[in-house]
Amino acid sequence: MKALLLLPCLALAVSAKITQFTWSDCDAGDSNRAVKFLELSVSPMPVKTPGDLVLHVTAQVTKSMPKWSLKLSVKRHTFVATVLVPCTENIGSCIYDGCTILDTLAGDAAQKSVVSQVKKMLSDNSFSPVCPIAAQTLDVQTFTLKIPELGKAADILADGDYTIEARALNPDTGELYGCLHFDASLQRTCTGWLCSGRRRRHA
């Protein structure tokens, strides 16, 4: 029985291979798009939890968006295949109301901490996320996001490599406002036999 339980864990518990954050503006061919990503860097890679994550981002909202939605595609790479992470408790391949996304994501204590820091980052850089979103520029030279231990997200996101595509859409017409594609890796900082058992349960 233990051997049977171990097989799927071995298949899923893939060591992180992505050591450098890579990204692209997947809607860059449309010069009239509402959201443009110009610069983006994230370090270190893999993202370690808990740990510090240093962000640099330059993006533009070129025209007002009365409302918008965010459609996420989260894919995890394993030994066996690339699998789509389903939307579970607002984590994974979900569709969010862009106007309320920060409050929606503020679930448990870990998520509330991250959301609070993101709000501060936006406020400190004079970017308003309140709908209607005005035409404006987000220019974050350096911001250190303190990632706490994963709460309920640990039951959904395992260590490993991910490909994520985030699409900002007009929820009424389906018009694509902007698109960001990136590859990243997640690694929980954990030691000891208790943590090893926990990793296997979450894998």
PDB file of C-alpha atoms in Angstrom:
ATOM      1  CA  MET A   1       0.000   0.000   0.000  1.00  0.00           C
ATOM      2  CA  LYS A   2       2.790   2.462   0.885  1.00  0.00           C
ATOM      3  CA  ALA A   3       4.481   1.737  -2.448  1.00  0.00           C
ATOM      4  CA  LEU A   4       1.253   2.498  -4.306  1.00  0.00           C
ATOM      5  CA  LEU A   5       0.872   5.782  -2.448  1.00  0.00           C
ATOM      6  CA  LEU A   6       4.466   6.743  -3.167  1.00  0.00           C
ATOM      7  CA  LEU A   7       4.217   6.369  -6.957  1.00  0.00           C
ATOM      8  CA  PRO A   8       2.046   9.441  -7.627  1.00  0.00           C
ATOM      9  CA  CYS A   9       4.181  11.462  -5.219  1.00  0.00           C
ATOM     10  CA  LEU A  10       7.322  10.575  -7.152  1.00  0.00           C
ATOM     11  CA  ALA A  11       5.613  11.594 -10.367  1.00  0.00           C
ATOM     12  CA  LEU A  12       4.492  14.954  -9.034  1.00  0.00           C
ATOM     13  CA  ALA A  13       7.254  16.020  -6.650  1.00  0.00           C
ATOM     14  CA  VAL A  14       9.507  17.378  -9.380  1.00  0.00           C
ATOM     15  CA  SER A  15      12.568  19.347  -8.375  1.00  0.00           C
ATOM     16  CA  ALA A  16      12.460  22.884  -9.679  1.00  0.00           C
ATOM     17  CA  LYS A  17      14.282  23.310 -12.978  1.00  0.00           C
ATOM     18  CA  ILE A  18      13.396  26.941 -13.650  1.00  0.00           C
ATOM     19  CA  THR A  19      16.088  29.097 -12.085  1.00  0.00           C
ATOM     20  CA  GLN A  20      15.400  32.332 -13.979  1.00  0.00           C
ATOM     21  CA  PHE A  21      12.135  34.199 -14.334  1.00  0.00           C
ATOM     22  CA  THR A  22      11.087  34.596 -17.982  1.00  0.00           C
ATOM     23  CA  TRP A  23       8.101  36.491 -19.309  1.00  0.00           C
ATOM     24  CA  SER A  24       6.481  37.931 -22.401  1.00  0.00           C
ATOM     25  CA  ASP A  25       3.674  40.341 -23.204  1.00  0.00           C
ATOM     26  CA  CYS A  26       1.583  37.866 -25.185  1.00  0.00           C
ATOM     27  CA  ASP A  27      -0.578  40.636 -26.642  1.00  0.00           C
ATOM     28  CA  ALA A  28       2.349  42.796 -27.772  1.00  0.00           C
ATOM     29  CA  GLY A  29       1.249  42.562 -31.418  1.00  0.00           C
ATOM     30  CA  ASP A  30      -1.753  44.792 -30.709  1.00  0.00           C
ATOM     31  CA  SER A  31      -0.488  48.350 -30.427  1.00  0.00           C
ATOM     32  CA  ASN A  32      -3.948  49.539 -29.300  1.00  0.00           C
ATOM     33  CA  ARG A  33      -4.229  47.211 -26.310  1.00  0.00           C
ATOM     34  CA  ALA A  34      -5.299  48.785 -23.042  1.00  0.00           C
ATOM     35  CA  VAL A  35      -2.618  47.140 -20.879  1.00  0.00           C
ATOM     36  CA  LYS A  36       1.039  47.034 -21.870  1.00  0.00           C
ATOM     37  CA  PHE A  37       3.831  45.321 -19.937  1.00  0.00           C
ATOM     38  CA  LEU A  38       7.182  46.973 -20.582  1.00  0.00           C
ATOM     39  CA  GLU A  39       9.532  45.603 -17.919  1.00  0.00           C
ATOM     40  CA  LEU A  40       9.201  42.820 -15.382  1.00  0.00           C
ATOM     41  CA  SER A  41      11.666  41.006 -13.167  1.00  0.00           C
ATOM     42  CA  VAL A  42      11.175  38.671 -10.227  1.00  0.00           C
ATOM     43  CA  SER A  43      13.908  37.242  -8.011  1.00  0.00           C
ATOM     44  CA  PRO A  44      14.971  34.906  -6.593  1.00  0.00           C
ATOM     45  CA  MET A  45      13.849  32.023  -8.716  1.00  0.00           C
ATOM     46  CA  PRO A  46      12.559  29.578  -7.555  1.00  0.00           C
ATOM     47  CA  VAL A  47      10.177  31.628  -5.439  1.00  0.00           C
ATOM     48  CA  LYS A  48      10.755  30.465  -1.873  1.00  0.00           C
ATOM     49  CA  THR A  49       8.083  30.386   0.780  1.00  0.00           C
ATOM     50  CA  PRO A  50       8.565  31.766   3.281  1.00  0.00           C
ATOM     51  CA  GLY A  51      11.045  34.249   1.831  1.00  0.00           C
ATOM     52  CA  ASP A  52      11.577  37.627   0.188  1.00  0.00           C
ATOM     53  CA  LEU A  53      10.561  38.238  -3.419  1.00  0.00           C
ATOM     54  CA  VAL A  54      12.052  41.281  -5.148  1.00  0.00           C
ATOM     55  CA  LEU A  55       9.861  42.792  -7.877  1.00  0.00           C
ATOM     56  CA  HIS A  56      10.479  45.319 -10.628  1.00  0.00           C
ATOM     57  CA  VAL A  57       7.641  46.169 -12.978  1.00  0.00           C
ATOM     58  CA  THR A  58       6.789  48.840 -15.519  1.00  0.00           C
ATOM     59  CA  ALA A  59       3.351  48.667 -17.093  1.00  0.00           C
ATOM     60  CA  GLN A  60       0.902  51.061 -18.717  1.00  0.00           C
ATOM     61  CA  VAL A  61      -2.853  51.322 -18.775  1.00  0.00           C
ATOM     62  CA  THR A  62      -3.364  53.263 -21.990  1.00  0.00           C
ATOM     63  CA  LYS A  63      -7.129  53.829 -21.744  1.00  0.00           C
ATOM     64  CA  SER A  64      -9.818  53.714 -19.099  1.00  0.00           C
ATOM     65  CA  MET A  65     -11.318  50.330 -18.230  1.00  0.00           C
ATOM     66  CA  PRO A  66     -14.743  50.711 -16.558  1.00  0.00           C
ATOM     67  CA  LYS A  67     -14.553  47.059 -15.514  1.00  0.00           C
ATOM     68  CA  TRP A  68     -12.390  44.073 -16.314  1.00  0.00           C
ATOM     69  CA  SER A  69     -11.884  40.422 -15.547  1.00  0.00           C
ATOM     70  CA  LEU A  70      -8.727  38.386 -15.075  1.00  0.00           C
ATOM     71  CA  LYS A  71      -8.536  34.903 -16.568  1.00  0.00           C
ATOM     72  CA  LEU A  72      -5.656  32.780 -15.278  1.00  0.00           C
ATOM     73  CA  SER A  73      -4.270  29.620 -16.830  1.00  0.00           C
ATOM     74  CA  VAL A  74      -1.936  27.873 -14.375  1.00  0.00           C
ATOM     75  CA  LYS A  75      -0.075  24.817 -15.670  1.00  0.00           C
ATOM     76  CA  ARG A  76       2.309  22.683 -13.646  1.00  0.00           C
ATOM     77  CA  HIS A  77       5.073  20.629 -15.251  1.00  0.00           C
ATOM     78  CA  THR A  78       5.577  17.106 -13.892  1.00  0.00           C
ATOM     79  CA  PHE A  79       7.507  13.990 -14.917  1.00  0.00           C
ATOM     80  CA  VAL A  80       4.361  12.602 -16.461  1.00  0.00           C
ATOM     81  CA  ALA A  81       2.811  15.603 -18.196  1.00  0.00           C
ATOM     82  CA  THR A  82       1.916  19.270 -18.025  1.00  0.00           C
ATOM     83  CA  VAL A  83      -1.287  19.547 -16.015  1.00  0.00           C
ATOM     84  CA  LEU A  84      -3.761  22.373 -15.640  1.00  0.00           C
ATOM     85  CA  VAL A  85      -4.186  23.431 -12.005  1.00  0.00           C
ATOM     86  CA  PRO A  86      -7.968  23.708 -11.534  1.00  0.00           C
ATOM     87  CA  CYS A  87      -9.608  26.629  -9.780  1.00  0.00           C
ATOM     88  CA  THR A  88     -10.004  25.636  -6.134  1.00  0.00           C
ATOM     89  CA  GLU A  89     -10.969  28.128  -3.422  1.00  0.00           C
ATOM     90  CA  ASN A  90     -10.040  31.047  -5.709  1.00  0.00           C
ATOM     91  CA  ILE A  91      -6.564  29.612  -6.341  1.00  0.00           C
ATOM     92  CA  GLY A  92      -5.397  28.174  -9.667  1.00  0.00           C
ATOM     93  CA  SER A  93      -6.876  28.555 -13.155  1.00  0.00           C
ATOM     94  CA  CYS A  94      -9.638  30.924 -12.103  1.00  0.00           C
ATOM     95  CA  ILE A  95     -11.565  33.840 -13.569  1.00  0.00           C
ATOM     96  CA  TYR A  96     -11.743  36.869 -11.277  1.00  0.00           C
ATOM     97  CA  ASP A  97     -13.675  40.120 -11.256  1.00  0.00           C
ATOM     98  CA  GLY A  98     -10.769  42.535 -11.746  1.00  0.00           C
ATOM     99  CA  CYS A  99     -12.475  45.286  -9.768  1.00  0.00           C
ATOM    100  CA  THR A 100     -12.656  43.145  -6.622  1.00  0.00           C
ATOM    101  CA  ILE A 101      -9.741  40.757  -7.177  1.00  0.00           C
ATOM    102  CA  LEU A 102      -7.583  41.946  -4.288  1.00  0.00           C
ATOM    103  CA  ASP A 103     -10.389  41.540  -1.775  1.00  0.00           C
ATOM    104  CA  THR A 104     -11.358  38.202  -3.330  1.00  0.00           C
ATOM    105  CA  LEU A 105      -7.835  36.863  -2.903  1.00  0.00           C
ATOM    106  CA  ALA A 106      -7.553  38.019   0.720  1.00  0.00           C
ATOM    107  CA  GLY A 107      -8.610  34.640   2.115  1.00  0.00           C
ATOM    108  CA  ASP A 108      -6.526  33.212   4.945  1.00  0.00           C
ATOM    109  CA  ALA A 109      -3.830  35.039   6.930  1.00  0.00           C
ATOM    110  CA  ALA A 110      -1.089  34.261   4.378  1.00  0.00           C
ATOM    111  CA  GLN A 111      -3.126  35.607   1.473  1.00  0.00           C
ATOM    112  CA  LYS A 112      -4.199  38.696   3.434  1.00  0.00           C
ATOM    113  CA  SER A 113      -0.541  39.471   4.126  1.00  0.00           C
ATOM    114  CA  VAL A 114       0.371  39.291   0.434  1.00  0.00           C
ATOM    115  CA  VAL A 115      -2.662  41.317  -0.656  1.00  0.00           C
ATOM    116  CA  SER A 116      -1.887  44.011   1.940  1.00  0.00           C
ATOM    117  CA  GLN A 117       1.658  44.304   0.625  1.00  0.00           C
ATOM    118  CA  VAL A 118       0.487  44.495  -2.989  1.00  0.00           C
ATOM    119  CA  LYS A 119      -1.931  47.287  -2.078  1.00  0.00           C
ATOM    120  CA  LYS A 120       0.929  49.166  -0.419  1.00  0.00           C
ATOM    121  CA  MET A 121       3.128  48.680  -3.485  1.00  0.00           C
ATOM    122  CA  LEU A 122       0.425  50.139  -5.739  1.00  0.00           C
ATOM    123  CA  SER A 123      -0.312  53.026  -3.360  1.00  0.00           C
ATOM    124  CA  ASP A 124       3.376  53.880  -2.893  1.00  0.00           C
ATOM    125  CA  ASN A 125       3.726  54.109  -6.667  1.00  0.00           C
ATOM    126  CA  SER A 126       0.590  56.216  -7.198  1.00  0.00           C
ATOM    127  CA  PHE A 127      -1.330  53.506  -9.026  1.00  0.00           C
ATOM    128  CA  SER A 128      -5.042  53.188  -8.298  1.00  0.00           C
ATOM    129  CA  PRO A 129      -6.634  49.744  -8.759  1.00  0.00           C
ATOM    130  CA  VAL A 130     -10.137  51.151  -8.175  1.00  0.00           C
ATOM    131  CA  CYS A 131     -12.617  50.748 -11.043  1.00  0.00           C
ATOM    132  CA  PRO A 132     -13.002  52.384 -13.409  1.00  0.00           C
ATOM    133  CA  ILE A 133      -9.270  51.900 -13.924  1.00  0.00           C
ATOM    134  CA  ALA A 134      -7.859  55.179 -15.225  1.00  0.00           C
ATOM    135  CA  ALA A 135      -5.147  55.472 -17.849  1.00  0.00           C
ATOM    136  CA  GLN A 136      -1.958  55.491 -15.786  1.00  0.00           C
ATOM    137  CA  THR A 137       1.545  54.056 -15.475  1.00  0.00           C
ATOM    138  CA  LEU A 138       2.822  51.624 -12.875  1.00  0.00           C
ATOM    139  CA  ASP A 139       6.552  52.054 -12.363  1.00  0.00           C
ATOM    140  CA  VAL A 140       7.918  49.945  -9.513  1.00  0.00           C
ATOM    141  CA  GLN A 141      11.692  50.127  -9.440  1.00  0.00           C
ATOM    142  CA  THR A 142      12.167  47.786  -6.476  1.00  0.00           C
ATOM    143  CA  PHE A 143       9.662  46.314  -4.078  1.00  0.00           C
ATOM    144  CA  THR A 144      10.338  43.466  -1.672  1.00  0.00           C
ATOM    145  CA  LEU A 145       7.344  41.258  -1.120  1.00  0.00           C
ATOM    146  CA  LYS A 146       7.603  39.132   1.999  1.00  0.00           C
ATOM    147  CA  ILE A 147       6.062  35.773   1.138  1.00  0.00           C
ATOM    148  CA  PRO A 148       4.753  33.992   4.248  1.00  0.00           C
ATOM    149  CA  GLU A 149       4.326  30.263   4.680  1.00  0.00           C
ATOM    150  CA  LEU A 150       1.582  29.118   2.366  1.00  0.00           C
ATOM    151  CA  GLY A 151      -1.763  28.677   4.052  1.00  0.00           C
ATOM    152  CA  LYS A 152      -4.564  26.866   2.234  1.00  0.00           C
ATOM    153  CA  ALA A 153      -2.696  27.521  -1.021  1.00  0.00           C
ATOM    154  CA  ALA A 154      -0.251  24.799   0.096  1.00  0.00           C
ATOM    155  CA  ASP A 155      -3.034  22.260  -0.430  1.00  0.00           C
ATOM    156  CA  ILE A 156      -3.363  23.354  -4.067  1.00  0.00           C
ATOM    157  CA  LEU A 157       0.086  24.478  -5.221  1.00  0.00           C
ATOM    158  CA  ALA A 158       2.927  21.960  -4.958  1.00  0.00           C
ATOM    159  CA  ASP A 159       6.630  22.653  -5.353  1.00  0.00           C
ATOM    160  CA  GLY A 160       7.776  22.691  -8.972  1.00  0.00           C
ATOM    161  CA  ASP A 161       7.722  24.553 -12.263  1.00  0.00           C
ATOM    162  CA  TYR A 162       4.743  26.475 -13.576  1.00  0.00           C
ATOM    163  CA  THR A 163       3.679  28.252 -16.751  1.00  0.00           C
ATOM    164  CA  ILE A 164       1.107  30.951 -16.136  1.00  0.00           C
ATOM    165  CA  GLU A 165      -0.866  33.098 -18.547  1.00  0.00           C
ATOM    166  CA  ALA A 166      -2.877  36.034 -17.234  1.00  0.00           C
ATOM    167  CA  ARG A 167      -5.414  37.605 -19.574  1.00  0.00           C
ATOM    168  CA  ALA A 168      -7.183  40.891 -18.775  1.00  0.00           C
ATOM    169  CA  LEU A 169     -10.541  40.966 -20.553  1.00  0.00           C
ATOM    170  CA  ASN A 170     -13.623  43.068 -21.024  1.00  0.00           C
ATOM    171  CA  PRO A 171     -16.190  40.841 -19.251  1.00  0.00           C
ATOM    172  CA  ASP A 172     -19.026  42.042 -21.517  1.00  0.00           C
ATOM    173  CA  THR A 173     -17.438  41.768 -24.962  1.00  0.00           C
ATOM    174  CA  GLY A 174     -14.475  39.451 -24.421  1.00  0.00           C
ATOM    175  CA  GLU A 175     -12.097  42.118 -25.763  1.00  0.00           C
ATOM    176  CA  LEU A 176      -8.532  41.355 -24.734  1.00  0.00           C
ATOM    177  CA  TYR A 177      -7.139  44.272 -22.740  1.00  0.00           C
ATOM    178  CA  GLY A 178      -3.722  42.728 -22.126  1.00  0.00           C
ATOM    179  CA  CYS A 179      -1.903  39.441 -21.664  1.00  0.00           C
ATOM    180  CA  LEU A 180       1.084  38.334 -19.609  1.00  0.00           C
ATOM    181  CA  HIS A 181       2.816  34.959 -20.001  1.00  0.00           C
ATOM    182  CA  PHE A 182       5.538  33.801 -17.607  1.00  0.00           C
ATOM    183  CA  ASP A 183       7.421  30.775 -16.339  1.00  0.00           C
ATOM    184  CA  ALA A 184       8.259  30.482 -12.660  1.00  0.00           C
ATOM    185  CA  SER A 185       9.061  27.940  -9.995  1.00  0.00           C
ATOM    186  CA  LEU A 186       7.876  27.445  -6.412  1.00  0.00           C
ATOM    187  CA  GLN A 187       9.918  25.952  -3.595  1.00  0.00           C
ATOM    188  CA  ARG A 188       8.825  25.770   0.002  1.00  0.00           C
ATOM    189  CA  THR A 189      11.585  26.321   2.543  1.00  0.00           C
ATOM    190  CA  CYS A 190      11.133  23.402   4.869  1.00  0.00           C
ATOM    191  CA  THR A 191      13.320  20.897   6.696  1.00  0.00           C
ATOM    192  CA  GLY A 192      12.819  17.823   8.822  1.00  0.00           C
ATOM    193  CA  TRP A 193      10.800  14.632   8.531  1.00  0.00           C
ATOM    194  CA  LEU A 194       7.531  16.338   9.432  1.00  0.00           C
ATOM    195  CA  CYS A 195       7.859  18.740   6.511  1.00  0.00           C
ATOM    196  CA  SER A 196       8.806  15.917   4.160  1.00  0.00           C
ATOM    197  CA  GLY A 197       5.597  14.128   5.046  1.00  0.00           C
ATOM    198  CA  ARG A 198       3.630  17.308   4.530  1.00  0.00           C
ATOM    199  CA  ARG A 199       5.193  17.837   1.093  1.00  0.00           C
ATOM    200  CA  ARG A 200       4.173  14.359   0.038  1.00  0.00           C
ATOM    201  CA  ARG A 201       0.592  14.996   1.090  1.00  0.00           C
ATOM    202  CA  HIS A 202       0.512  18.244  -0.889  1.00  0.00           C
ATOM    203  CA  ALA A 203       2.272  16.897  -3.988  1.00  0.00           C
TER     204      ALA A 203
END
